[in-house]
Amino acid sequence: MKKALFIIVILAAVLGQVGIAYGETNTPTIRSGTGVVIDSSTGEVLFQKNKDEQAFPASLTKLMTAILLEDHVADGAWMTASKKATQQEVSNFVFNMKIGEKMQKEEALRALLVISANDVAMMIAEHIGGDEAAFAAMMNTRAASIGMTHTHFVTPNGLHDPQHYTTTYDLALLAKEAMKYPAIMEAMGTEKTEVKTDQRSVVIKDRSLIFQNPIALGGKTGFTNQAGNTLIEYMKKDNKTVIAVVMKSSRGNEYQDVQTIGNYGLDHLDVQMLFQKGDSVGETTFYGENVQGVLGNSYVLTKRKDDGAVYTYSPVFTPWQSGQKTIIAGEVIGDYQIKKNGKLLTQIPIVSAKEVVHAEPSPTSNEVSQSSSSTYWPFWVAAGIVLFALGIYLNLSRREKAASDQGAGA
């Protein structure tokens, strides 16, 4: 009996330890100094460890350089490597540019994100900003525009500078912004490709462990002696996508930590198909005629499983333009606003379900007669007054003449 009781106690202790380590309700422990996971759709924080602690990003910086490349350089445009660009610390042993070598935008983007080319990052910076300092100012302006409040950029490639810093949360916001750029996402999801310059063609390969994660969509690594290992990964499972970031990590731990917190975030997300494209969401009027509004897109809401927030939904129709006579079927006529605890979360375009044409009514002859009469009545009143006054004047003149004639005859 005592032996059986002993075995039960041991099993309970072991199972209890397993629950603590892997239980869904337990927050994971990571070795990296700072880390965060956000919902890629809403930006909600699902896990964090020192998310606002400043640290050195190393080559994760190149994600901002890639965004500015997409924003400011036309597709197919050529860039030229300067002496300064070729003097950057070597980041790989496969592809390094020569002074005067030229590269098109699309090739540069892949070299930047697949093999983290420091020289290509500087070439991009000089092409867009003229020099490194001007480009850094552009980086900081763009960072501020997406809410990166604890960030200051100095270099386009992340090579160490004590004034070049950010946080894991700010980098998560940067990674969320990057999702708006298909070319950037494609490059971060590419393990092996070919890049060309005006002088050669080279096969390049991302040698990180990102692509060993079966649910990773892609990502970016970074390392300097001062920063340690840094990592961003996009992870997707069951129609849910999260962004996981760690900094102040060490070789090997960054991948394990990102997968641990990424899976934790995914497990704590709930997915709800709230609205389907074409759902009716209200109506407005156009010259007295009802115009039915329907959703232009479907919308899937992802939120924490324990989320107690209050969500509200309301259509906001756009005022008609002055002189507008026609509404085309499918024309955007407003936005369907989704709010979380009173704060705008997102909005879905509302489009017209049908075409509506407003035609001015043709005036009738009676309407013309009435219109003419009503238009000229002041003229007729004035004319009457003048004729009346003229009659009085003529009558008085006759009387005065008659009186004068009588006086002369006497």
CSV table of N, CA and C in Angstrom, one decimal, residues 55-68 84-85 87-89 112 116-126 129 131-143 148 151-166 171 174 222-224 226-227:
chain,number,residue,atom,x,y,z
A,55,ALA,N,17.9,47.8,-27.0
A,55,ALA,CA,19.0,46.8,-27.4
A,55,ALA,C,19.4,47.1,-28.8
A,56,PHE,N,20.5,46.5,-29.2
A,56,PHE,CA,21.1,46.7,-30.5
A,56,PHE,C,20.4,45.6,-31.5
A,57,PRO,N,19.9,46.1,-32.6
A,57,PRO,CA,19.1,45.2,-33.5
A,57,PRO,C,20.0,44.4,-34.5
A,58,ALA,N,21.3,44.8,-34.7
A,58,ALA,CA,22.1,44.2,-35.7
A,58,ALA,C,21.4,44.3,-37.1
A,59,SER,N,21.4,43.2,-37.8
A,59,SER,CA,20.9,43.2,-39.2
A,59,SER,C,19.4,43.2,-39.3
A,60,LEU,N,18.7,43.1,-38.2
A,60,LEU,CA,17.2,43.3,-38.3
A,60,LEU,C,16.9,44.7,-38.8
A,61,THR,N,17.9,45.6,-38.7
A,61,THR,CA,17.8,47.0,-39.2
A,61,THR,C,17.4,47.0,-40.7
A,62,LYS,N,17.9,46.0,-41.4
A,62,LYS,CA,17.7,45.9,-42.9
A,62,LYS,C,16.3,45.9,-43.3
A,63,LEU,N,15.4,45.5,-42.4
A,63,LEU,CA,14.0,45.5,-42.7
A,63,LEU,C,13.5,46.9,-42.9
A,64,MET,N,14.0,47.9,-42.2
A,64,MET,CA,13.6,49.3,-42.4
A,64,MET,C,14.2,49.7,-43.7
A,65,THR,N,15.5,49.3,-44.0
A,65,THR,CA,16.1,49.7,-45.3
A,65,THR,C,15.3,49.2,-46.4
A,66,ALA,N,14.8,48.0,-46.3
A,66,ALA,CA,14.0,47.4,-47.4
A,66,ALA,C,12.7,48.1,-47.6
A,67,ILE,N,12.1,48.6,-46.5
A,67,ILE,CA,10.8,49.4,-46.7
A,67,ILE,C,11.1,50.7,-47.4
A,68,LEU,N,12.1,51.4,-47.0
A,68,LEU,CA,12.5,52.6,-47.7
A,68,LEU,C,12.8,52.4,-49.2
A,84,LYS,N,32.6,53.6,-50.4
A,84,LYS,CA,32.1,53.4,-49.0
A,84,LYS,C,31.3,52.2,-48.9
A,85,ALA,N,30.4,51.9,-49.9
A,85,ALA,CA,29.6,50.7,-49.8
A,85,ALA,C,30.4,49.5,-49.8
A,87,GLN,N,33.4,49.1,-48.7
A,87,GLN,CA,34.2,49.0,-47.6
A,87,GLN,C,33.5,48.6,-46.3
A,88,GLN,N,32.2,48.3,-46.4
A,88,GLN,CA,31.4,47.8,-45.2
A,88,GLN,C,31.9,46.5,-44.8
A,89,GLU,N,31.8,46.2,-43.5
A,89,GLU,CA,32.2,44.9,-43.0
A,89,GLU,C,31.5,43.8,-43.8
A,112,LEU,N,19.8,41.9,-50.0
A,112,LEU,CA,19.7,42.6,-48.7
A,112,LEU,C,19.1,41.6,-47.6
A,116,SER,N,21.7,39.1,-46.2
A,116,SER,CA,22.0,40.3,-45.3
A,116,SER,C,23.3,41.0,-45.7
A,117,ALA,N,23.3,41.4,-47.0
A,117,ALA,CA,24.5,42.1,-47.6
A,117,ALA,C,24.7,43.5,-47.0
A,118,ASN,N,25.7,43.7,-46.3
A,118,ASN,CA,26.0,45.1,-45.7
A,118,ASN,C,26.3,46.1,-46.7
A,119,ASP,N,27.0,45.7,-47.8
A,119,ASP,CA,27.4,46.6,-48.8
A,119,ASP,C,26.2,47.1,-49.6
A,120,VAL,N,25.3,46.1,-49.9
A,120,VAL,CA,24.1,46.5,-50.6
A,120,VAL,C,23.2,47.4,-49.8
A,121,ALA,N,23.2,47.3,-48.5
A,121,ALA,CA,22.4,48.2,-47.6
A,121,ALA,C,23.0,49.6,-47.8
A,122,MET,N,24.3,49.7,-47.8
A,122,MET,CA,24.9,51.1,-47.9
A,122,MET,C,24.6,51.7,-49.3
A,123,MET,N,24.7,50.8,-50.3
A,123,MET,CA,24.4,51.3,-51.6
A,123,MET,C,23.0,51.8,-51.7
A,124,ILE,N,22.1,51.1,-51.1
A,124,ILE,CA,20.7,51.6,-51.1
A,124,ILE,C,20.5,52.9,-50.4
A,125,ALA,N,21.2,53.0,-49.3
A,125,ALA,CA,21.1,54.3,-48.5
A,125,ALA,C,21.7,55.5,-49.2
A,126,GLU,N,22.8,55.3,-49.9
A,126,GLU,CA,23.4,56.4,-50.6
A,126,GLU,C,22.5,56.7,-51.9
A,129,GLY,N,19.2,58.4,-50.0
A,129,GLY,CA,19.4,59.6,-49.2
A,129,GLY,C,20.5,60.5,-49.6
A,131,ASP,N,23.6,60.3,-48.7
A,131,ASP,CA,24.6,59.8,-47.8
A,131,ASP,C,24.0,59.1,-46.7
A,132,GLU,N,24.8,58.5,-45.9
A,132,GLU,CA,24.3,57.6,-44.8
A,132,GLU,C,23.5,58.4,-43.7
A,133,ALA,N,24.0,59.6,-43.4
A,133,ALA,CA,23.3,60.4,-42.4
A,133,ALA,C,21.9,60.8,-42.8
A,134,ALA,N,21.8,61.3,-44.1
A,134,ALA,CA,20.4,61.7,-44.6
A,134,ALA,C,19.5,60.5,-44.6
A,135,PHE,N,20.0,59.3,-45.0
A,135,PHE,CA,19.2,58.1,-45.0
A,135,PHE,C,18.7,57.7,-43.6
A,136,ALA,N,19.6,57.9,-42.6
A,136,ALA,CA,19.3,57.6,-41.3
A,136,ALA,C,18.2,58.5,-40.8
A,137,ALA,N,18.2,59.7,-41.2
A,137,ALA,CA,17.1,60.6,-40.8
A,137,ALA,C,15.8,60.2,-41.4
A,138,MET,N,15.8,59.6,-42.6
A,138,MET,CA,14.6,59.1,-43.2
A,138,MET,C,14.1,57.8,-42.5
A,139,MET,N,15.1,57.0,-42.1
A,139,MET,CA,14.7,55.8,-41.3
A,139,MET,C,14.0,56.2,-40.0
A,140,ASN,N,14.5,57.2,-39.3
A,140,ASN,CA,13.9,57.6,-38.0
A,140,ASN,C,12.5,58.3,-38.2
A,141,THR,N,12.4,59.0,-39.3
A,141,THR,CA,11.1,59.6,-39.6
A,141,THR,C,10.0,58.5,-39.9
A,142,ARG,N,10.5,57.5,-40.7
A,142,ARG,CA,9.6,56.4,-41.0
A,142,ARG,C,9.2,55.5,-39.7
A,143,ALA,N,10.2,55.4,-38.9
A,143,ALA,CA,10.0,54.6,-37.6
A,143,ALA,C,9.0,55.3,-36.8
A,148,MET,N,7.2,53.5,-33.6
A,148,MET,CA,8.5,52.9,-33.0
A,148,MET,C,9.1,54.0,-32.1
A,151,THR,N,13.2,53.9,-30.6
A,151,THR,CA,14.1,53.5,-31.7
A,151,THR,C,14.9,54.7,-32.2
A,152,HIS,N,16.2,54.5,-32.5
A,152,HIS,CA,17.0,55.5,-33.1
A,152,HIS,C,18.0,54.8,-34.1
A,153,PHE,N,17.9,55.0,-35.4
A,153,PHE,CA,18.7,54.4,-36.4
A,153,PHE,C,19.9,55.3,-36.7
A,154,VAL,N,21.0,54.7,-37.0
A,154,VAL,CA,22.2,55.4,-37.4
A,154,VAL,C,22.8,54.9,-38.7
A,155,THR,N,22.7,53.5,-38.8
A,155,THR,CA,23.3,52.9,-40.0
A,155,THR,C,22.2,52.1,-40.8
A,156,PRO,N,22.4,51.9,-42.1
A,156,PRO,CA,21.4,51.2,-42.9
A,156,PRO,C,21.4,49.7,-42.8
A,157,ASN,N,22.6,49.2,-42.2
A,157,ASN,CA,22.8,47.8,-42.2
A,157,ASN,C,22.8,47.1,-40.8
A,158,GLY,N,22.9,48.0,-39.7
A,158,GLY,CA,22.9,47.5,-38.4
A,158,GLY,C,24.3,47.2,-37.8
A,159,LEU,N,25.3,47.6,-38.6
A,159,LEU,CA,26.7,47.5,-38.0
A,159,LEU,C,26.7,48.4,-36.8
A,160,HIS,N,27.5,48.0,-35.8
A,160,HIS,CA,27.3,48.6,-34.4
A,160,HIS,C,27.6,50.1,-34.4
A,161,ASP,N,26.8,50.8,-33.7
A,161,ASP,CA,26.9,52.2,-33.3
A,161,ASP,C,26.2,52.3,-32.0
A,162,PRO,N,26.8,52.9,-30.9
A,162,PRO,CA,26.1,53.0,-29.6
A,162,PRO,C,24.8,53.7,-29.7
A,163,GLN,N,24.6,54.6,-30.7
A,163,GLN,CA,23.3,55.3,-30.8
A,163,GLN,C,22.4,54.7,-31.7
A,164,HIS,N,22.6,53.4,-32.1
A,164,HIS,CA,21.8,52.7,-33.0
A,164,HIS,C,21.1,51.6,-32.2
A,165,TYR,N,19.8,51.8,-31.9
A,165,TYR,CA,19.1,50.9,-30.9
A,165,TYR,C,17.6,50.9,-31.2
A,166,THR,N,17.0,49.9,-30.6
A,166,THR,CA,15.6,49.7,-30.8
A,166,THR,C,15.1,48.8,-29.7
A,171,LEU,N,10.5,46.5,-33.1
A,171,LEU,CA,10.8,45.7,-34.3
A,171,LEU,C,9.6,44.9,-34.7
A,174,LEU,N,7.6,47.1,-36.8
A,174,LEU,CA,8.3,47.2,-38.1
A,174,LEU,C,8.0,46.0,-39.0
A,222,GLY,N,20.0,38.4,-37.3
A,222,GLY,CA,21.0,39.5,-37.1
A,222,GLY,C,22.1,39.1,-36.0
A,223,PHE,N,23.3,39.6,-36.2
A,223,PHE,CA,24.3,39.3,-35.2
A,223,PHE,C,25.4,40.4,-35.3
A,224,THR,N,25.8,40.9,-34.1
A,224,THR,CA,27.1,41.6,-34.0
A,224,THR,C,27.6,41.2,-32.6
A,226,GLN,N,28.3,43.1,-30.1
A,226,GLN,CA,27.7,43.9,-29.1
A,226,GLN,C,26.2,43.6,-29.0
A,227,ALA,N,25.5,43.2,-30.1
A,227,ALA,CA,24.1,42.9,-30.0
A,227,ALA,C,23.8,41.5,-29.6
